XYZ file of C-alpha atoms in Angstrom:
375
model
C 172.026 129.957 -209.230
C 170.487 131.575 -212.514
C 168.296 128.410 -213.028
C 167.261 128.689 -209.602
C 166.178 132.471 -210.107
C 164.408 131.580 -213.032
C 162.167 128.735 -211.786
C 161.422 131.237 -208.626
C 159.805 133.872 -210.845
C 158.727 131.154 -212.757
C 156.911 130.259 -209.607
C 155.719 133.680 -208.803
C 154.515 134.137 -212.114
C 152.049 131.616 -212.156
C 150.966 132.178 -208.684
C 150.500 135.861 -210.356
C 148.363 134.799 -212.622
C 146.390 131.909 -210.961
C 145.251 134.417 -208.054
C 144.479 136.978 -210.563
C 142.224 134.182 -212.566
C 140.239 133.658 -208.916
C 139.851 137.216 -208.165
C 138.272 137.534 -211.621
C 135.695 134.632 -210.883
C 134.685 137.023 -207.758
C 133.627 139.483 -210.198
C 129.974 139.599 -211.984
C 130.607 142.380 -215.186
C 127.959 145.326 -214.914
C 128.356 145.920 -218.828
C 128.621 144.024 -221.773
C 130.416 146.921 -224.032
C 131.927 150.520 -223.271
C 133.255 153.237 -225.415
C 135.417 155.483 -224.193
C 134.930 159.012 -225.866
C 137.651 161.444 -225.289
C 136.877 165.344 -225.603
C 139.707 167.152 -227.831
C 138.577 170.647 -228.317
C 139.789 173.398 -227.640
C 139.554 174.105 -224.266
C 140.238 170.943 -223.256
C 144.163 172.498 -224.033
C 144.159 174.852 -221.572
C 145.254 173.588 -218.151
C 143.428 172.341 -215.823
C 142.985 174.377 -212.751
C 144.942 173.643 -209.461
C 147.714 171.742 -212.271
C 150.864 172.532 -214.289
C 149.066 170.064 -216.791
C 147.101 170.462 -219.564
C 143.237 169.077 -219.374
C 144.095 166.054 -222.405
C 147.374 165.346 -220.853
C 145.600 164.563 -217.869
C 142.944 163.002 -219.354
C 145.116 160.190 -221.278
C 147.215 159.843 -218.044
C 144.125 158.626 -216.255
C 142.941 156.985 -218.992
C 146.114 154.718 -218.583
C 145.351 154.535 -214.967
C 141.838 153.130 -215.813
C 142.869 150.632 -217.831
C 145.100 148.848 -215.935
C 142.048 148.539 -212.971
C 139.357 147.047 -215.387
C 139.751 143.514 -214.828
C 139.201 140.843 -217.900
C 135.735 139.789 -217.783
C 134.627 139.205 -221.247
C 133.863 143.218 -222.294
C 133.846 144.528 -225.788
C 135.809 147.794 -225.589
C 135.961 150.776 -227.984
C 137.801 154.018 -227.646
C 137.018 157.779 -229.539
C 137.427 160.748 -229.416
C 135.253 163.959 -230.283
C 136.379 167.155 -231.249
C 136.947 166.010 -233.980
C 135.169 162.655 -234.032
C 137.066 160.012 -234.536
C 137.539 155.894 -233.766
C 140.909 154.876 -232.138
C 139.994 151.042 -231.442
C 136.689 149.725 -232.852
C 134.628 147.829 -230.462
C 136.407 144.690 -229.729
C 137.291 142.271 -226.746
C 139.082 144.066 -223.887
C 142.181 142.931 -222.683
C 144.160 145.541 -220.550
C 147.302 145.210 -222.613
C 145.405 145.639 -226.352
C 143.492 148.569 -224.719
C 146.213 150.217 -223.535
C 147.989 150.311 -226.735
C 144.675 152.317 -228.116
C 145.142 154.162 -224.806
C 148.555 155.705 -225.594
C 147.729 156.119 -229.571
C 145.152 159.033 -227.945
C 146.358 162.566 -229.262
C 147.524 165.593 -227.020
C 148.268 167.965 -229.380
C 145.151 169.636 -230.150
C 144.983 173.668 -231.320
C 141.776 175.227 -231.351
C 139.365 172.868 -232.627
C 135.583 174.047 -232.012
C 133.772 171.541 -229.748
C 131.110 169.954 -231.642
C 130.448 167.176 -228.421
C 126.743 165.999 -229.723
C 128.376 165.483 -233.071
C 131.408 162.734 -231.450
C 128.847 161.066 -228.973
C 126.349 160.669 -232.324
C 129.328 159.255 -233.876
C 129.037 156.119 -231.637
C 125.440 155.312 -232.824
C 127.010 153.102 -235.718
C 129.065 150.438 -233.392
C 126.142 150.675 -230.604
C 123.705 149.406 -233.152
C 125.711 146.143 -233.814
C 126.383 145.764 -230.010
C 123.805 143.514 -227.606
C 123.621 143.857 -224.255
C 124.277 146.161 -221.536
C 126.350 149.285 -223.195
C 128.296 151.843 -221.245
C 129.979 155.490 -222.471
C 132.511 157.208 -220.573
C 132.759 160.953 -221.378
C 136.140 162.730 -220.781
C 135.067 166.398 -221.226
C 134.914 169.707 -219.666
C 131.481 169.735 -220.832
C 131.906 172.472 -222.950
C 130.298 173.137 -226.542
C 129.615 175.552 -229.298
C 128.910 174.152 -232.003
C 126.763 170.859 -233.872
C 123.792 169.297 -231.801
C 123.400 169.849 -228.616
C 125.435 166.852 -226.740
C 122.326 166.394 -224.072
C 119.814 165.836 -226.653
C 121.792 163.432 -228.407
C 122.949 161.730 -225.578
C 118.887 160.987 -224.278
C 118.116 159.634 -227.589
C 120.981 156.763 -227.045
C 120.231 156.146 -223.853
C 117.093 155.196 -224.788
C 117.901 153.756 -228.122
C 120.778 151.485 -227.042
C 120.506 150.674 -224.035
C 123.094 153.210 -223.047
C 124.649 154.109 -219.579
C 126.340 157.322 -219.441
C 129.176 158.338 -217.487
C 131.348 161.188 -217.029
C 134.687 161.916 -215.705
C 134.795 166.449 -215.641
C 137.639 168.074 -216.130
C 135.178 171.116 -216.437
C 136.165 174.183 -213.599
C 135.737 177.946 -212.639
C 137.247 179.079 -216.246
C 136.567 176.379 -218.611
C 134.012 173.966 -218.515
C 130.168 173.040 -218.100
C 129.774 170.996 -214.875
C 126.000 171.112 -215.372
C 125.642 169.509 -218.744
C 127.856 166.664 -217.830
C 125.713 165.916 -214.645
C 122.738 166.335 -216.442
C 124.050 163.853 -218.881
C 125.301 161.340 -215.986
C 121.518 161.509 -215.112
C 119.740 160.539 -217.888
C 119.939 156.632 -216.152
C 119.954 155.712 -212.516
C 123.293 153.467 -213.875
C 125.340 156.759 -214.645
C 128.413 157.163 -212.846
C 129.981 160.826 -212.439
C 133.224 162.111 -211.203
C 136.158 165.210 -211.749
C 139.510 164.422 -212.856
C 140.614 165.980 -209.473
C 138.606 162.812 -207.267
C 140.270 160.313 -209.369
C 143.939 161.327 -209.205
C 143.490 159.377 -205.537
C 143.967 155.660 -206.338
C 141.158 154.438 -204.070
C 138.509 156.933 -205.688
C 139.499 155.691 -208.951
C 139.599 151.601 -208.178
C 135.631 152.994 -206.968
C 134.736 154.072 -210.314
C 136.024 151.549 -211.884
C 134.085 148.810 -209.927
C 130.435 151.123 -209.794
C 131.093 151.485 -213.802
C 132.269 148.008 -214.802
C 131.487 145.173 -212.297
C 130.081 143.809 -208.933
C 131.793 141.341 -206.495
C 129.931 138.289 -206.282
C 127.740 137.829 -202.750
C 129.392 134.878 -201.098
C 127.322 131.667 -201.663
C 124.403 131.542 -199.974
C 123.892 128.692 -197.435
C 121.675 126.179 -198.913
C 119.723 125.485 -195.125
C 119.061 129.318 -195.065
C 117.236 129.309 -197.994
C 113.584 128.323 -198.113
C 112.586 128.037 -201.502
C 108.658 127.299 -200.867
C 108.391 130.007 -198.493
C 106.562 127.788 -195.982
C 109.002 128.739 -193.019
C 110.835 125.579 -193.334
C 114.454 125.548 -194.309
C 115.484 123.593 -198.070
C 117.834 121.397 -195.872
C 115.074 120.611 -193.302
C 111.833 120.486 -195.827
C 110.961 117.216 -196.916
C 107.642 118.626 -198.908
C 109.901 120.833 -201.011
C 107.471 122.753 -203.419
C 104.741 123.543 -200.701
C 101.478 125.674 -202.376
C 101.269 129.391 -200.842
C 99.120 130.149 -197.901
C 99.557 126.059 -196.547
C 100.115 125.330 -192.956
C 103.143 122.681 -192.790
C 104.570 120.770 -189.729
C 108.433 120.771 -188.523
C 109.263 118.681 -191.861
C 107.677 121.449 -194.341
C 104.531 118.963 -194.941
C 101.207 120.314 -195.615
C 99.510 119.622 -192.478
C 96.437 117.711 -193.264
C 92.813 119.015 -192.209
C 91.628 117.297 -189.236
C 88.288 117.349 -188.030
C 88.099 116.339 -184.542
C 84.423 114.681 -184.016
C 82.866 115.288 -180.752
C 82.165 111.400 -180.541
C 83.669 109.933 -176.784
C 82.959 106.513 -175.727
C 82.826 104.723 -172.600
C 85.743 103.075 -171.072
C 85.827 99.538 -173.412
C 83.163 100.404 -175.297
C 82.909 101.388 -179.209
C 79.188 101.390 -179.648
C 78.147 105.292 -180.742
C 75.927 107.311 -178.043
C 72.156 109.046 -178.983
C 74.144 111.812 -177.946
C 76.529 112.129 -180.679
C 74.260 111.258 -183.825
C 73.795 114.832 -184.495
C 77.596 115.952 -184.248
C 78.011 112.738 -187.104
C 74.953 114.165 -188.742
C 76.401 117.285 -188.905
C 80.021 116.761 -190.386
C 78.192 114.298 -192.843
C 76.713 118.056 -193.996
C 80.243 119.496 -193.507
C 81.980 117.100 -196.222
C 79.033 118.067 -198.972
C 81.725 121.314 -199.388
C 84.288 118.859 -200.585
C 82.788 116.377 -203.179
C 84.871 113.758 -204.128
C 87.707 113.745 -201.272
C 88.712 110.673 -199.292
C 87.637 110.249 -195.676
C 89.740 108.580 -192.838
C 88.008 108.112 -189.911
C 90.613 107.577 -187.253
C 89.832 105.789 -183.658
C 92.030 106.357 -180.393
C 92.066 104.998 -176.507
C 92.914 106.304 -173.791
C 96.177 103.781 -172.017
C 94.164 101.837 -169.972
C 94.521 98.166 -171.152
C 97.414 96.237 -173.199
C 98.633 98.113 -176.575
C 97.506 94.798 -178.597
C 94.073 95.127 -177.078
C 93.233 98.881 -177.119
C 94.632 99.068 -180.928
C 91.821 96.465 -181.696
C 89.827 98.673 -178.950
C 90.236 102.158 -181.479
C 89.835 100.049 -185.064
C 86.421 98.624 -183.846
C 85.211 102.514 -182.468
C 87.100 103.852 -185.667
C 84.730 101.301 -187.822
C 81.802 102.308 -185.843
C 81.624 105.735 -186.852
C 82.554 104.568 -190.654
C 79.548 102.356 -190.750
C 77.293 105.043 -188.995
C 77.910 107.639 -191.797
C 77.517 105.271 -194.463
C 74.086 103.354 -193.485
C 72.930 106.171 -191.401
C 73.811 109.464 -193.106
C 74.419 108.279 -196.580
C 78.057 108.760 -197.216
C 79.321 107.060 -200.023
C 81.586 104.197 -198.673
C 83.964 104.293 -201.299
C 85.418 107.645 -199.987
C 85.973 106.711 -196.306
C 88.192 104.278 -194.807
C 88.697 103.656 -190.838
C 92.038 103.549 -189.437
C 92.799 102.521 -185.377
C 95.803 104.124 -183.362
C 95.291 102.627 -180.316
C 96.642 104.944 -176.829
C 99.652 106.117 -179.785
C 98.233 109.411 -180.219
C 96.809 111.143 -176.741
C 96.110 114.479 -176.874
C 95.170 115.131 -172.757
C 96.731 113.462 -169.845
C 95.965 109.705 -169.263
C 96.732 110.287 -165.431
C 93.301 111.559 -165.449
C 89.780 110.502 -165.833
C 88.778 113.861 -167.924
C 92.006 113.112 -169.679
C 91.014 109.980 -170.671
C 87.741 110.704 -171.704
C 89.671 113.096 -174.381
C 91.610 110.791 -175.582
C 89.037 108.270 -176.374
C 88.215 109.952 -179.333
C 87.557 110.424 -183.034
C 89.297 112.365 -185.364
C 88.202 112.556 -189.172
C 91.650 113.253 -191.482
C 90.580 114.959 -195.244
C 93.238 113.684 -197.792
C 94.220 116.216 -199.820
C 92.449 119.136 -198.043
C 95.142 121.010 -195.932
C 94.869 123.435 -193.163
C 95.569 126.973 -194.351
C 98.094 129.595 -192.483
């Protein structure tokens, strides 16, 4: 029965800790190190209003309650006190059980020492200057001072110097305390976190802190076919022209929809020889392509359905190589640059129940590779 017992905690104990390890890997860390600085002067011995407890008593009680909701996520963590200044644990990886034994080392017998604030937070400067990264101080105060530098003035210039996110946890009240100075301190970054000693006895409000001071939850991952990395209005899952250039029109597949320039050329039914009529609309996009030196040409011929598929795709080549061989001799074009290319009745764009739909179809298009049609 004992062995039994101990291969069920056993059990539980591993479950403990493997569901612990997957929260963790839910959790992004806000901050790379934090120092705790805890205010012992005088007044933080008096007790703290609407309690039988003194202000530091308090203080190191949440403190312990704090430590045991930061989860493990790769911190460096230091812990001081002001009042007089003074390092309990040096900057050095957090673990909630290490910390904690700094944690109850913090001392609640205090007297009347003066409350020199500026002079404890200045006596961080030496471990922030070794630290890299994101740093984070947590004041414990009442917020009150009368002696050394003034505690706001120092705190600006680390802000700014290190990298440094204040936050402040006030046991300041009616009697005792300076709620202004710690808010004004809270404020010197858009990052600073401030709340009283009162909010945080509830369990929730604390677990809140914690998590706006120390981490985020990682967003759920995203869906890959929601994304569109190219911005072109096609999903990554349904582009198959990943990478598309700004600005670029692109069809259902995220391709770069090529610029077509439909020619005004029609021909009789089974005919492919080019009208009088139409020399000037040839004549004309001859002039068009000056604008774009160097780029390819396909000339592309199309029927309308009358006639076998065999014959009308030799029907579209031979109107498709008529118009090649009309801007070449005619206009000039260099031949190099433009090919001819027949679809046959594959490609209608009107209705071949028609005559005037069949007129449309028998058409030519010219197709620029390279050039694409803009948004």
């Amino acid at each position: 029965m004992r062995k039994c017992t101990l291969i069920l905690l056993s059990l539980l104990l591993a479950l403990s800790v493997a569901t612990a390890s997957m929260a963790a890997q839910n959790l992004v860390k806000k901050v790379d190190n934090f120092i705790i600085l805890v205010d012992r002067s005088g007044s933080m011995d008096e007790k703290y209003v609407g309690t039988k407890d003194r202000k530091i008593a308090l203080a190191k009680s949440l403190l312990e309650r704090m430590n045991a909701m930061i989860p493990e996520l790769g911190y460096n963590g230091g812990l001081n006190t002001a009042a007089p200044a003074g390092e309990i644990q040096a900057l050095a990886p957090f673990a909630v059980a290490s910390y904690g034994a700094s944690v109850a080392k913090v001392p609640t017998l205090i007297g009347a020492n003066p409350t020199p604030l500026g002079v404890g937070l200045k006596a961080l400067e030496p471990a922030l200057q070794g630290a890299s990264g994101r740093n984070a101080v947590i004041i414990l105060s009442d917020g009150q001072e009368n002696a050394g530098e003034g505690s706001l003035k120092v705190a600006a210039a680390m802000a700014e110097k290190f990298n440094v996110c204040f936050h402040t946890i006030s046991f300041a009240d009616t009697i005792n305390g300076n709620q202004k100075l710690l808010d004004d301190i809270t404020a010197l970054k858009s990052c600073g976190v401030g709340a009283s000693a009162a909010q945080l006895a509830d369990d929730a409000a604390m677990k809140k802190f914690v998590k706006d001071v120390f981490y985020d939850e990682a967003s759920a991952p995203a869906d890959p076919c929601a994304l569109d990395d190219d911005g072109d209005g096609v999903g990554n899952c349904k582009d198959t022209c990943p990478g598309t250039a700004a600005g670029l029109a692109v069809d259902a597949a995220g391709c770069p929809i090529p610029m077509v320039v439909k020619l005004k050329v029609n021909f009789d039914f089974d005919k492919s020889d080019i009208k009088p009529e139409y020399h000037q609309e040839l004549a004309d996009f001859a002039a068009f392509m000056q604008q774009y030196p160097g780029v390819s040409v396909e000339i592309d011929g199309h029927t309308d359905s009358k006639g076998s598929d065999e014959y009308n795709q030799k029907l579209s080549q031979r109107r498709a190589n008529s118009v090649r061989e009309y801007l070449v001799k005619k206009l000039g074009m260099d031949g190099s640059k433009i090919t001819a290319k027949g679809f046959g009745e594959s490609k209608p764009v009107a209705s071949n129940d028609t005559d005037a739909g069949r007129a449309e179809n028998r058409r030519i298009e010219a197709v620029l590779k390279g050039v694409y049609k803009k948004k």
